[in-house]
Amino acid sequence: MLDSYTVFVYFILKENNLKKIPHPRKEDLELCSVLSALSDPVRLSIVKELLGRGECNCSFFCGFSLAKSTMSHHFKVLRESGLIMTTIKGTEYIHSVRKDELDSMFPGVLDSVLKSYDKRRK
Amino acid sequence: MLDSYTVFVYFILKENNLKKIPHPRKEDLELCSVLSALSDPVRLSIVKELLGRGECNCSFFCGFSLAKSTMSHHFKVLRESGLIMTTIKGTEYIHSVRKDELDSMFPGVLDSVLKSYDKRRK
DNA sequence: TTTATAGTTCTAAGAATATCGAACAATAAT
DNA sequence: ATTATTGTTCGATATTCTTAGAACTATAAA
């Protein structure tokens, strides 16, 4: 039985609980942090997948056989370095590479790294 | 007083003590190791200096106010990742960037990274 | 032969990283 | 309301990294 007061309280609670995921500003991105984030094989692989697929949630990355808390950690490192952006859609977290901003700050870095990664020995 | 026997023994001793510094083969260089080596500010700065100066010994890098053992460690990391080559000339260790080999294995990576590094905020 | 030079290697300490499982949180579905 | 989904966050552990000082090594110079 929902009276108007209950609806109001529910709305406030929802608003307060809305998760805000912090992202660094483009101008604050640091080259060393980006390189460090990319230097881990798991994360480099994530970035490659994200670039290939456009954007997607974490479920695409179960092939790593790593715990989901571990994957969450890697996504966090990528986010804090400025490599990816995360938005929440329902219960899903949608990730995408901040390609334009990265290209603007560090021209050629992402492209050359991923090109080399693609033609590595399998 | 050097007789021929003394000269011979001296030669053998010198030969045995000749330091062989191991370097990874070009084909064995790994992208993640290179990125990891470059992701440290000290090492990135070393690479930049080496590229600017051509080749040089460690004494150019005293401005870091780091212990020489620490610098030696960073040069070792750079060497083992394949980023630099080290030869011994007298008591000096001469370092140089393996630019051609890196460009061949990872085209554009070194250039784009150092370009971004050069125009970072001071 | 002794001393100086230029660096390496060893050892150790503290910080940072990668990983996991358990507990938790927000939304969606029933 | 309860349960399911999709993750995050916390706490712990094992490993790696950065740094430094002390001892050492090979060559050069006196």
PDB file of C-alpha atoms (C1' of nucleotides) in Angstrom:
ATOM      1  CA  MET A   1       0.000   0.000   0.000  1.00  0.00           C
ATOM      2  CA  LEU A   2       1.885   3.059  -1.188  1.00  0.00           C
ATOM      3  CA  ASP A   3       0.749   6.430   0.073  1.00  0.00           C
ATOM      4  CA  SER A   4       2.457   9.582  -1.122  1.00  0.00           C
ATOM      5  CA  TYR A   5       4.720   9.762   1.934  1.00  0.00           C
ATOM      6  CA  THR A   6       6.085   6.283   1.337  1.00  0.00           C
ATOM      7  CA  VAL A   7       6.754   7.112  -2.297  1.00  0.00           C
ATOM      8  CA  PHE A   8       8.584  10.272  -1.258  1.00  0.00           C
ATOM      9  CA  VAL A   9      10.806   8.465   1.245  1.00  0.00           C
ATOM     10  CA  TYR A  10      11.571   5.752  -1.282  1.00  0.00           C
ATOM     11  CA  PHE A  11      12.570   8.378  -3.825  1.00  0.00           C
ATOM     12  CA  ILE A  12      14.905  10.115  -1.371  1.00  0.00           C
ATOM     13  CA  LEU A  13      16.542   6.851  -0.400  1.00  0.00           C
ATOM     14  CA  LYS A  14      17.092   5.967  -4.050  1.00  0.00           C
ATOM     15  CA  GLU A  15      18.639   9.362  -4.716  1.00  0.00           C
ATOM     16  CA  ASN A  16      21.013   9.089  -1.786  1.00  0.00           C
ATOM     17  CA  ASN A  17      22.120   5.653  -2.816  1.00  0.00           C
ATOM     18  CA  LEU A  18      22.833   6.533  -6.414  1.00  0.00           C
ATOM     19  CA  LYS A  19      26.398   5.524  -6.997  1.00  0.00           C
ATOM     20  CA  LYS A  20      28.670   8.179  -8.327  1.00  0.00           C
ATOM     21  CA  ILE A  21      31.729   6.686  -9.899  1.00  0.00           C
ATOM     22  CA  PRO A  22      34.623   9.157  -9.880  1.00  0.00           C
ATOM     23  CA  HIS A  23      36.693   9.630 -13.014  1.00  0.00           C
ATOM     24  CA  PRO A  24      39.832  11.732 -13.358  1.00  0.00           C
ATOM     25  CA  ARG A  25      39.588  14.753 -15.616  1.00  0.00           C
ATOM     26  CA  LYS A  26      41.224  14.487 -18.982  1.00  0.00           C
ATOM     27  CA  GLU A  27      43.722  17.226 -18.126  1.00  0.00           C
ATOM     28  CA  ASP A  28      44.842  15.332 -15.051  1.00  0.00           C
ATOM     29  CA  LEU A  29      45.723  12.085 -16.807  1.00  0.00           C
ATOM     30  CA  GLU A  30      49.325  11.049 -16.266  1.00  0.00           C
ATOM     31  CA  LEU A  31      51.431   9.233 -18.799  1.00  0.00           C
ATOM     32  CA  CYS A  32      53.155   7.020 -16.243  1.00  0.00           C
ATOM     33  CA  SER A  33      49.834   5.951 -14.742  1.00  0.00           C
ATOM     34  CA  VAL A  34      48.497   5.074 -18.173  1.00  0.00           C
ATOM     35  CA  LEU A  35      51.605   3.064 -19.019  1.00  0.00           C
ATOM     36  CA  SER A  36      51.480   1.343 -15.657  1.00  0.00           C
ATOM     37  CA  ALA A  37      47.842   0.417 -16.164  1.00  0.00           C
ATOM     38  CA  LEU A  38      48.597  -0.933 -19.629  1.00  0.00           C
ATOM     39  CA  SER A  39      51.624  -2.912 -18.473  1.00  0.00           C
ATOM     40  CA  ASP A  40      49.500  -5.604 -16.860  1.00  0.00           C
ATOM     41  CA  PRO A  41      48.527  -8.391 -19.294  1.00  0.00           C
ATOM     42  CA  VAL A  42      45.022  -8.722 -17.887  1.00  0.00           C
ATOM     43  CA  ARG A  43      44.322  -5.024 -18.166  1.00  0.00           C
ATOM     44  CA  LEU A  44      45.875  -4.710 -21.597  1.00  0.00           C
ATOM     45  CA  SER A  45      43.619  -7.522 -22.696  1.00  0.00           C
ATOM     46  CA  ILE A  46      40.590  -5.783 -21.206  1.00  0.00           C
ATOM     47  CA  VAL A  47      41.382  -2.582 -23.071  1.00  0.00           C
ATOM     48  CA  LYS A  48      41.777  -4.489 -26.304  1.00  0.00           C
ATOM     49  CA  GLU A  49      38.404  -6.171 -25.839  1.00  0.00           C
ATOM     50  CA  LEU A  50      36.710  -2.917 -24.937  1.00  0.00           C
ATOM     51  CA  LEU A  51      38.104  -1.213 -28.019  1.00  0.00           C
ATOM     52  CA  GLY A  52      36.913  -4.089 -30.159  1.00  0.00           C
ATOM     53  CA  ARG A  53      33.423  -4.259 -28.706  1.00  0.00           C
ATOM     54  CA  GLY A  54      32.791  -0.573 -28.146  1.00  0.00           C
ATOM     55  CA  GLU A  55      31.450  -0.856 -24.642  1.00  0.00           C
ATOM     56  CA  CYS A  56      30.295  -3.689 -22.470  1.00  0.00           C
ATOM     57  CA  ASN A  57      29.842  -4.980 -18.960  1.00  0.00           C
ATOM     58  CA  CYS A  58      32.241  -7.203 -17.077  1.00  0.00           C
ATOM     59  CA  SER A  59      30.614 -10.486 -18.013  1.00  0.00           C
ATOM     60  CA  PHE A  60      32.560 -10.596 -21.267  1.00  0.00           C
ATOM     61  CA  PHE A  61      35.732 -11.056 -19.308  1.00  0.00           C
ATOM     62  CA  CYS A  62      35.015 -14.267 -17.445  1.00  0.00           C
ATOM     63  CA  GLY A  63      37.506 -16.076 -19.666  1.00  0.00           C
ATOM     64  CA  PHE A  64      40.337 -14.919 -17.449  1.00  0.00           C
ATOM     65  CA  SER A  65      39.290 -17.326 -14.688  1.00  0.00           C
ATOM     66  CA  LEU A  66      40.002 -14.639 -12.147  1.00  0.00           C
ATOM     67  CA  ALA A  67      37.786 -13.858  -9.191  1.00  0.00           C
ATOM     68  CA  LYS A  68      35.254 -11.135  -9.849  1.00  0.00           C
ATOM     69  CA  SER A  69      36.769  -9.052  -7.070  1.00  0.00           C
ATOM     70  CA  THR A  70      40.072  -9.257  -8.911  1.00  0.00           C
ATOM     71  CA  MET A  71      38.471  -8.163 -12.150  1.00  0.00           C
ATOM     72  CA  SER A  72      36.769  -5.341 -10.298  1.00  0.00           C
ATOM     73  CA  HIS A  73      40.175  -4.257  -9.047  1.00  0.00           C
ATOM     74  CA  HIS A  74      41.609  -4.184 -12.566  1.00  0.00           C
ATOM     75  CA  PHE A  75      38.676  -2.150 -13.845  1.00  0.00           C
ATOM     76  CA  LYS A  76      39.248   0.266 -11.003  1.00  0.00           C
ATOM     77  CA  VAL A  77      42.930   0.672 -11.890  1.00  0.00           C
ATOM     78  CA  LEU A  78      41.985   1.284 -15.512  1.00  0.00           C
ATOM     79  CA  ARG A  79      39.367   3.816 -14.463  1.00  0.00           C
ATOM     80  CA  GLU A  80      41.673   5.695 -12.088  1.00  0.00           C
ATOM     81  CA  SER A  81      44.398   5.910 -14.699  1.00  0.00           C
ATOM     82  CA  GLY A  82      41.843   7.455 -17.055  1.00  0.00           C
ATOM     83  CA  LEU A  83      41.897   4.630 -19.560  1.00  0.00           C
ATOM     84  CA  ILE A  84      38.253   3.667 -19.214  1.00  0.00           C
ATOM     85  CA  MET A  85      34.974   5.221 -18.237  1.00  0.00           C
ATOM     86  CA  THR A  86      32.302   3.380 -16.310  1.00  0.00           C
ATOM     87  CA  THR A  87      28.588   4.039 -16.174  1.00  0.00           C
ATOM     88  CA  ILE A  88      25.874   2.131 -14.395  1.00  0.00           C
ATOM     89  CA  LYS A  89      22.889   0.797 -16.292  1.00  0.00           C
ATOM     90  CA  GLY A  90      20.610  -1.100 -13.962  1.00  0.00           C
ATOM     91  CA  THR A  91      22.753  -3.667 -12.206  1.00  0.00           C
ATOM     92  CA  GLU A  92      25.342  -3.634 -14.940  1.00  0.00           C
ATOM     93  CA  TYR A  93      28.500  -1.595 -15.083  1.00  0.00           C
ATOM     94  CA  ILE A  94      29.196  -0.471 -18.605  1.00  0.00           C
ATOM     95  CA  HIS A  95      32.823   0.213 -19.458  1.00  0.00           C
ATOM     96  CA  SER A  96      34.297   1.992 -22.435  1.00  0.00           C
ATOM     97  CA  VAL A  97      37.741   3.250 -23.409  1.00  0.00           C
ATOM     98  CA  ARG A  98      38.225   7.020 -23.226  1.00  0.00           C
ATOM     99  CA  LYS A  99      39.839   6.848 -26.623  1.00  0.00           C
ATOM    100  CA  ASP A 100      39.319  10.391 -27.842  1.00  0.00           C
ATOM    101  CA  GLU A 101      40.570  11.924 -24.627  1.00  0.00           C
ATOM    102  CA  LEU A 102      43.561   9.619 -24.516  1.00  0.00           C
ATOM    103  CA  ASP A 103      44.407  10.332 -28.135  1.00  0.00           C
ATOM    104  CA  SER A 104      44.178  14.006 -27.346  1.00  0.00           C
ATOM    105  CA  MET A 105      46.452  13.797 -24.320  1.00  0.00           C
ATOM    106  CA  PHE A 106      48.852  11.076 -25.517  1.00  0.00           C
ATOM    107  CA  PRO A 107      48.649  10.953 -29.321  1.00  0.00           C
ATOM    108  CA  GLY A 108      49.522   7.595 -30.801  1.00  0.00           C
ATOM    109  CA  VAL A 109      50.219   5.831 -27.534  1.00  0.00           C
ATOM    110  CA  LEU A 110      47.059   3.752 -27.343  1.00  0.00           C
ATOM    111  CA  ASP A 111      47.058   2.950 -31.044  1.00  0.00           C
ATOM    112  CA  SER A 112      50.680   1.863 -31.199  1.00  0.00           C
ATOM    113  CA  VAL A 113      50.472  -0.187 -28.016  1.00  0.00           C
ATOM    114  CA  LEU A 114      47.376  -2.039 -29.148  1.00  0.00           C
ATOM    115  CA  LYS A 115      48.737  -2.606 -32.619  1.00  0.00           C
ATOM    116  CA  SER A 116      51.826  -4.216 -31.113  1.00  0.00           C
ATOM    117  CA  TYR A 117      49.654  -6.205 -28.749  1.00  0.00           C
ATOM    118  CA  ASP A 118      47.512  -7.525 -31.597  1.00  0.00           C
ATOM    119  CA  LYS A 119      50.421  -8.941 -33.548  1.00  0.00           C
ATOM    120  CA  ARG A 120      52.200 -10.515 -30.604  1.00  0.00           C
ATOM    121  CA  ARG A 121      52.988 -14.192 -30.802  1.00  0.00           C
ATOM    122  CA  LYS A 122      49.981 -16.210 -29.740  1.00  0.00           C
TER     123      LYS A 122
ATOM    124  CA  MET B   1     109.480  -6.991 -14.210  1.00  0.00           C
ATOM    125  CA  LEU B   2     107.167  -8.753 -16.678  1.00  0.00           C
ATOM    126  CA  ASP B   3     108.322 -12.062 -18.065  1.00  0.00           C
ATOM    127  CA  SER B   4     106.182 -13.883 -20.609  1.00  0.00           C
ATOM    128  CA  TYR B   5     104.629 -16.121 -17.950  1.00  0.00           C
ATOM    129  CA  THR B   6     103.402 -13.173 -15.923  1.00  0.00           C
ATOM    130  CA  VAL B   7     101.951 -11.585 -19.005  1.00  0.00           C
ATOM    131  CA  PHE B   8     100.147 -14.818 -19.854  1.00  0.00           C
ATOM    132  CA  VAL B   9      98.638 -15.204 -16.383  1.00  0.00           C
ATOM    133  CA  TYR B  10      97.568 -11.578 -16.383  1.00  0.00           C
ATOM    134  CA  PHE B  11      95.873 -12.057 -19.721  1.00  0.00           C
ATOM    135  CA  ILE B  12      93.994 -15.137 -18.526  1.00  0.00           C
ATOM    136  CA  LEU B  13      92.832 -13.358 -15.394  1.00  0.00           C
ATOM    137  CA  LYS B  14      91.593 -10.436 -17.416  1.00  0.00           C
ATOM    138  CA  GLU B  15      89.765 -12.723 -19.799  1.00  0.00           C
ATOM    139  CA  ASN B  16      88.056 -14.607 -17.000  1.00  0.00           C
ATOM    140  CA  ASN B  17      86.981 -11.440 -15.300  1.00  0.00           C
ATOM    141  CA  LEU B  18      85.603  -9.809 -18.399  1.00  0.00           C
ATOM    142  CA  LYS B  19      82.059  -8.928 -17.539  1.00  0.00           C
ATOM    143  CA  LYS B  20      79.487 -10.204 -19.931  1.00  0.00           C
ATOM    144  CA  ILE B  21      76.305  -8.231 -19.606  1.00  0.00           C
ATOM    145  CA  PRO B  22      73.330 -10.273 -20.789  1.00  0.00           C
ATOM    146  CA  HIS B  23      70.762  -8.677 -23.062  1.00  0.00           C
ATOM    147  CA  PRO B  24      67.497 -10.218 -24.232  1.00  0.00           C
ATOM    148  CA  ARG B  25      67.216 -10.968 -27.917  1.00  0.00           C
ATOM    149  CA  LYS B  26      65.093  -8.631 -29.947  1.00  0.00           C
ATOM    150  CA  GLU B  27      62.593 -11.384 -30.754  1.00  0.00           C
ATOM    151  CA  ASP B  28      62.082 -12.084 -27.064  1.00  0.00           C
ATOM    152  CA  LEU B  29      61.130  -8.551 -26.067  1.00  0.00           C
ATOM    153  CA  GLU B  30      57.726  -8.356 -24.442  1.00  0.00           C
ATOM    154  CA  LEU B  31      55.363  -5.443 -24.767  1.00  0.00           C
ATOM    155  CA  CYS B  32      54.185  -5.593 -21.150  1.00  0.00           C
ATOM    156  CA  SER B  33      57.753  -5.581 -19.862  1.00  0.00           C
ATOM    157  CA  VAL B  34      58.597  -2.581 -22.000  1.00  0.00           C
ATOM    158  CA  LEU B  35      55.510  -0.706 -20.811  1.00  0.00           C
ATOM    159  CA  SER B  36      56.257  -1.626 -17.220  1.00  0.00           C
ATOM    160  CA  ALA B  37      59.825  -0.380 -17.555  1.00  0.00           C
ATOM    161  CA  LEU B  38      58.614   2.874 -19.081  1.00  0.00           C
ATOM    162  CA  SER B  39      55.925   3.397 -16.452  1.00  0.00           C
ATOM    163  CA  ASP B  40      58.430   4.471 -13.808  1.00  0.00           C
ATOM    164  CA  PRO B  41      59.170   8.213 -13.900  1.00  0.00           C
ATOM    165  CA  VAL B  42      62.865   7.742 -13.195  1.00  0.00           C
ATOM    166  CA  ARG B  43      63.293   5.195 -15.959  1.00  0.00           C
ATOM    167  CA  LEU B  44      61.207   7.136 -18.441  1.00  0.00           C
ATOM    168  CA  SER B  45      63.428  10.112 -17.734  1.00  0.00           C
ATOM    169  CA  ILE B  46      66.548   8.015 -18.255  1.00  0.00           C
ATOM    170  CA  VAL B  47      65.293   6.823 -21.626  1.00  0.00           C
ATOM    171  CA  LYS B  48      64.507  10.355 -22.680  1.00  0.00           C
ATOM    172  CA  GLU B  49      68.003  11.512 -21.715  1.00  0.00           C
ATOM    173  CA  LEU B  50      69.631   8.588 -23.489  1.00  0.00           C
ATOM    174  CA  LEU B  51      67.670   9.270 -26.662  1.00  0.00           C
ATOM    175  CA  GLY B  52      68.673  12.912 -26.521  1.00  0.00           C
ATOM    176  CA  ARG B  53      72.347  12.278 -25.867  1.00  0.00           C
ATOM    177  CA  GLY B  54      72.854   9.222 -28.004  1.00  0.00           C
ATOM    178  CA  GLU B  55      74.746   7.180 -25.473  1.00  0.00           C
ATOM    179  CA  CYS B  56      76.368   7.916 -22.177  1.00  0.00           C
ATOM    180  CA  ASN B  57      77.448   6.617 -18.815  1.00  0.00           C
ATOM    181  CA  CYS B  58      75.519   6.843 -15.594  1.00  0.00           C
ATOM    182  CA  SER B  59      77.154  10.030 -14.350  1.00  0.00           C
ATOM    183  CA  PHE B  60      74.749  12.159 -16.371  1.00  0.00           C
ATOM    184  CA  PHE B  61      71.953  11.008 -14.140  1.00  0.00           C
ATOM    185  CA  CYS B  62      73.124  12.211 -10.771  1.00  0.00           C
ATOM    186  CA  GLY B  63      70.430  14.897 -10.809  1.00  0.00           C
ATOM    187  CA  PHE B  64      67.940  12.379  -9.532  1.00  0.00           C
ATOM    188  CA  SER B  65      69.558  12.403  -6.087  1.00  0.00           C
ATOM    189  CA  LEU B  66      69.071   8.679  -5.873  1.00  0.00           C
ATOM    190  CA  ALA B  67      71.653   6.258  -4.559  1.00  0.00           C
ATOM    191  CA  LYS B  68      73.876   4.794  -7.232  1.00  0.00           C
ATOM    192  CA  SER B  69      72.676   1.330  -6.338  1.00  0.00           C
ATOM    193  CA  THR B  70      69.161   2.510  -7.036  1.00  0.00           C
ATOM    194  CA  MET B  71      70.186   3.913 -10.393  1.00  0.00           C
ATOM    195  CA  SER B  72      71.974   0.685 -11.149  1.00  0.00           C
ATOM    196  CA  HIS B  73      68.739  -1.149 -10.420  1.00  0.00           C
ATOM    197  CA  HIS B  74      66.787   1.041 -12.835  1.00  0.00           C
ATOM    198  CA  PHE B  75      69.367   0.532 -15.575  1.00  0.00           C
ATOM    199  CA  LYS B  76      69.095  -3.184 -15.001  1.00  0.00           C
ATOM    200  CA  VAL B  77      65.302  -3.118 -15.340  1.00  0.00           C
ATOM    201  CA  LEU B  78      65.639  -1.113 -18.550  1.00  0.00           C
ATOM    202  CA  ARG B  79      68.239  -3.543 -19.865  1.00  0.00           C
ATOM    203  CA  GLU B  80      66.227  -6.660 -19.016  1.00  0.00           C
ATOM    204  CA  SER B  81      63.122  -5.256 -20.655  1.00  0.00           C
ATOM    205  CA  GLY B  82      65.177  -4.684 -23.786  1.00  0.00           C
ATOM    206  CA  LEU B  83      64.906  -0.925 -23.744  1.00  0.00           C
ATOM    207  CA  ILE B  84      68.604  -0.211 -23.424  1.00  0.00           C
ATOM    208  CA  MET B  85      71.916  -1.820 -24.239  1.00  0.00           C
ATOM    209  CA  THR B  86      74.951  -1.560 -22.008  1.00  0.00           C
ATOM    210  CA  THR B  87      78.604  -1.913 -22.916  1.00  0.00           C
ATOM    211  CA  ILE B  88      81.662  -1.507 -20.780  1.00  0.00           C
ATOM    212  CA  LYS B  89      84.406   0.919 -21.717  1.00  0.00           C
ATOM    213  CA  GLY B  90      87.119   0.968 -19.102  1.00  0.00           C
ATOM    214  CA  THR B  91      85.409   1.585 -15.801  1.00  0.00           C
ATOM    215  CA  GLU B  92      82.439   3.205 -17.447  1.00  0.00           C
ATOM    216  CA  TYR B  93      79.191   1.578 -18.409  1.00  0.00           C
ATOM    217  CA  ILE B  94      77.878   3.038 -21.633  1.00  0.00           C
ATOM    218  CA  HIS B  95      74.137   2.866 -22.148  1.00  0.00           C
ATOM    219  CA  SER B  96      72.110   3.426 -25.280  1.00  0.00           C
ATOM    220  CA  VAL B  97      68.500   2.907 -26.286  1.00  0.00           C
ATOM    221  CA  ARG B  98      67.836  -0.062 -28.580  1.00  0.00           C
ATOM    222  CA  LYS B  99      65.714   2.222 -30.709  1.00  0.00           C
ATOM    223  CA  ASP B 100      65.815   0.412 -34.025  1.00  0.00           C
ATOM    224  CA  GLU B 101      65.004  -2.945 -32.491  1.00  0.00           C
ATOM    225  CA  LEU B 102      62.197  -1.471 -30.408  1.00  0.00           C
ATOM    226  CA  ASP B 103      60.768   0.338 -33.413  1.00  0.00           C
ATOM    227  CA  SER B 104      60.897  -2.908 -35.303  1.00  0.00           C
ATOM    228  CA  MET B 105      59.139  -4.902 -32.611  1.00  0.00           C
ATOM    229  CA  PHE B 106      56.757  -2.225 -31.319  1.00  0.00           C
ATOM    230  CA  PRO B 107      56.363   0.402 -34.037  1.00  0.00           C
ATOM    231  CA  GLY B 108      55.461   3.830 -32.769  1.00  0.00           C
ATOM    232  CA  VAL B 109      55.395   2.957 -29.092  1.00  0.00           C
ATOM    233  CA  LEU B 110      58.658   4.570 -28.069  1.00  0.00           C
ATOM    234  CA  ASP B 111      58.138   7.621 -30.258  1.00  0.00           C
ATOM    235  CA  SER B 112      54.599   8.326 -29.077  1.00  0.00           C
ATOM    236  CA  VAL B 113      55.424   7.753 -25.424  1.00  0.00           C
ATOM    237  CA  LEU B 114      58.405  10.078 -25.505  1.00  0.00           C
ATOM    238  CA  LYS B 115      56.562  12.696 -27.471  1.00  0.00           C
ATOM    239  CA  SER B 116      53.845  12.731 -24.822  1.00  0.00           C
ATOM    240  CA  TYR B 117      56.464  12.781 -22.112  1.00  0.00           C
ATOM    241  CA  ASP B 118      58.216  15.768 -23.649  1.00  0.00           C
ATOM    242  CA  LYS B 119      55.141  17.949 -23.671  1.00  0.00           C
ATOM    243  CA  ARG B 120      53.908  17.049 -20.203  1.00  0.00           C
ATOM    244  CA  ARG B 121      53.340  19.892 -17.802  1.00  0.00           C
ATOM    245  CA  LYS B 122      56.562  20.900 -16.128  1.00  0.00           C
TER     246      LYS B 122
ATOM    247  C1'  DT C   1     101.821  -1.931  -5.484  1.00  0.00           C
ATOM    248  C1'  DT C   2      98.536   1.203  -3.864  1.00  0.00           C
ATOM    249  C1'  DT C   3      94.788   4.137  -4.507  1.00  0.00           C
ATOM    250  C1'  DA C   4      90.936   6.101  -7.176  1.00  0.00           C
ATOM    251  C1'  DT C   5      87.010   5.500 -10.191  1.00  0.00           C
ATOM    252  C1'  DA C   6      82.689   3.805 -11.694  1.00  0.00           C
ATOM    253  C1'  DG C   7      79.799   0.971 -11.179  1.00  0.00           C
ATOM    254  C1'  DT C   8      77.529  -3.945  -9.567  1.00  0.00           C
ATOM    255  C1'  DT C   9      75.667  -7.119  -6.238  1.00  0.00           C
ATOM    256  C1'  DC C  10      73.848  -8.346  -1.771  1.00  0.00           C
ATOM    257  C1'  DT C  11      70.836  -7.590   1.950  1.00  0.00           C
ATOM    258  C1'  DA C  12      67.140  -5.484   3.986  1.00  0.00           C
ATOM    259  C1'  DA C  13      63.046  -2.492   4.781  1.00  0.00           C
ATOM    260  C1'  DG C  14      58.810  -0.406   3.475  1.00  0.00           C
ATOM    261  C1'  DA C  15      55.405   0.486  -0.131  1.00  0.00           C
ATOM    262  C1'  DA C  16      52.679  -1.022  -3.695  1.00  0.00           C
ATOM    263  C1'  DT C  17      50.361  -4.777  -6.387  1.00  0.00           C
ATOM    264  C1'  DA C  18      47.659  -8.981  -7.594  1.00  0.00           C
ATOM    265  C1'  DT C  19      44.801 -12.144  -5.933  1.00  0.00           C
ATOM    266  C1'  DC C  20      40.970 -14.277  -3.388  1.00  0.00           C
ATOM    267  C1'  DG C  21      36.840 -15.090  -0.406  1.00  0.00           C
ATOM    268  C1'  DA C  22      33.360 -13.063   2.362  1.00  0.00           C
ATOM    269  C1'  DA C  23      30.331  -9.527   3.232  1.00  0.00           C
ATOM    270  C1'  DC C  24      27.849  -5.875   1.329  1.00  0.00           C
ATOM    271  C1'  DA C  25      24.914  -2.722  -1.970  1.00  0.00           C
ATOM    272  C1'  DA C  26      21.783  -1.341  -5.627  1.00  0.00           C
ATOM    273  C1'  DT C  27      18.765  -2.607  -9.015  1.00  0.00           C
ATOM    274  C1'  DA C  28      15.585  -5.979 -11.326  1.00  0.00           C
ATOM    275  C1'  DA C  29      12.499  -9.751 -11.353  1.00  0.00           C
ATOM    276  C1'  DT C  30       9.076 -12.603  -9.118  1.00  0.00           C
TER     277       DT C  30
ATOM    278  C1'  DA D   1       8.340  -8.438   0.340  1.00  0.00           C
ATOM    279  C1'  DT D   2      11.637 -11.773  -1.258  1.00  0.00           C
ATOM    280  C1'  DT D   3      14.999 -13.362  -4.194  1.00  0.00           C
ATOM    281  C1'  DA D   4      18.295 -12.950  -8.068  1.00  0.00           C
ATOM    282  C1'  DT D   5      21.681 -10.368 -10.594  1.00  0.00           C
ATOM    283  C1'  DT D   6      25.784  -7.774 -11.024  1.00  0.00           C
ATOM    284  C1'  DG D   7      28.836  -6.015  -9.376  1.00  0.00           C
ATOM    285  C1'  DT D   8      31.820  -3.295  -5.213  1.00  0.00           C
ATOM    286  C1'  DT D   9      34.346  -3.074  -0.955  1.00  0.00           C
ATOM    287  C1'  DC D  10      36.906  -5.072   2.869  1.00  0.00           C
ATOM    288  C1'  DG D  11      40.429  -7.855   4.917  1.00  0.00           C
ATOM    289  C1'  DA D  12      44.067 -10.872   4.299  1.00  0.00           C
ATOM    290  C1'  DT D  13      48.106 -12.907   1.999  1.00  0.00           C
ATOM    291  C1'  DA D  14      51.859 -13.527  -1.136  1.00  0.00           C
ATOM    292  C1'  DT D  15      54.596 -11.327  -4.317  1.00  0.00           C
ATOM    293  C1'  DT D  16      56.967  -7.660  -6.537  1.00  0.00           C
ATOM    294  C1'  DC D  17      58.986  -2.988  -6.593  1.00  0.00           C
ATOM    295  C1'  DT D  18      61.662   1.000  -5.040  1.00  0.00           C
ATOM    296  C1'  DT D  19      65.043   2.507  -2.344  1.00  0.00           C
ATOM    297  C1'  DA D  20      69.406   2.617   0.258  1.00  0.00           C
ATOM    298  C1'  DG D  21      73.819   1.270   2.524  1.00  0.00           C
ATOM    299  C1'  DA D  22      77.631  -1.903   2.713  1.00  0.00           C
ATOM    300  C1'  DA D  23      80.627  -4.835   0.547  1.00  0.00           C
ATOM    301  C1'  DC D  24      82.603  -6.030  -3.608  1.00  0.00           C
ATOM    302  C1'  DT D  25      84.827  -5.956  -8.605  1.00  0.00           C
ATOM    303  C1'  DA D  26      87.256  -4.493 -12.616  1.00  0.00           C
ATOM    304  C1'  DT D  27      89.811  -1.040 -14.643  1.00  0.00           C
ATOM    305  C1'  DA D  28      92.756   3.182 -14.581  1.00  0.00           C
ATOM    306  C1'  DA D  29      95.988   6.183 -12.516  1.00  0.00           C
ATOM    307  C1'  DA D  30      99.809   7.389  -9.497  1.00  0.00           C
TER     308       DA D  30
END
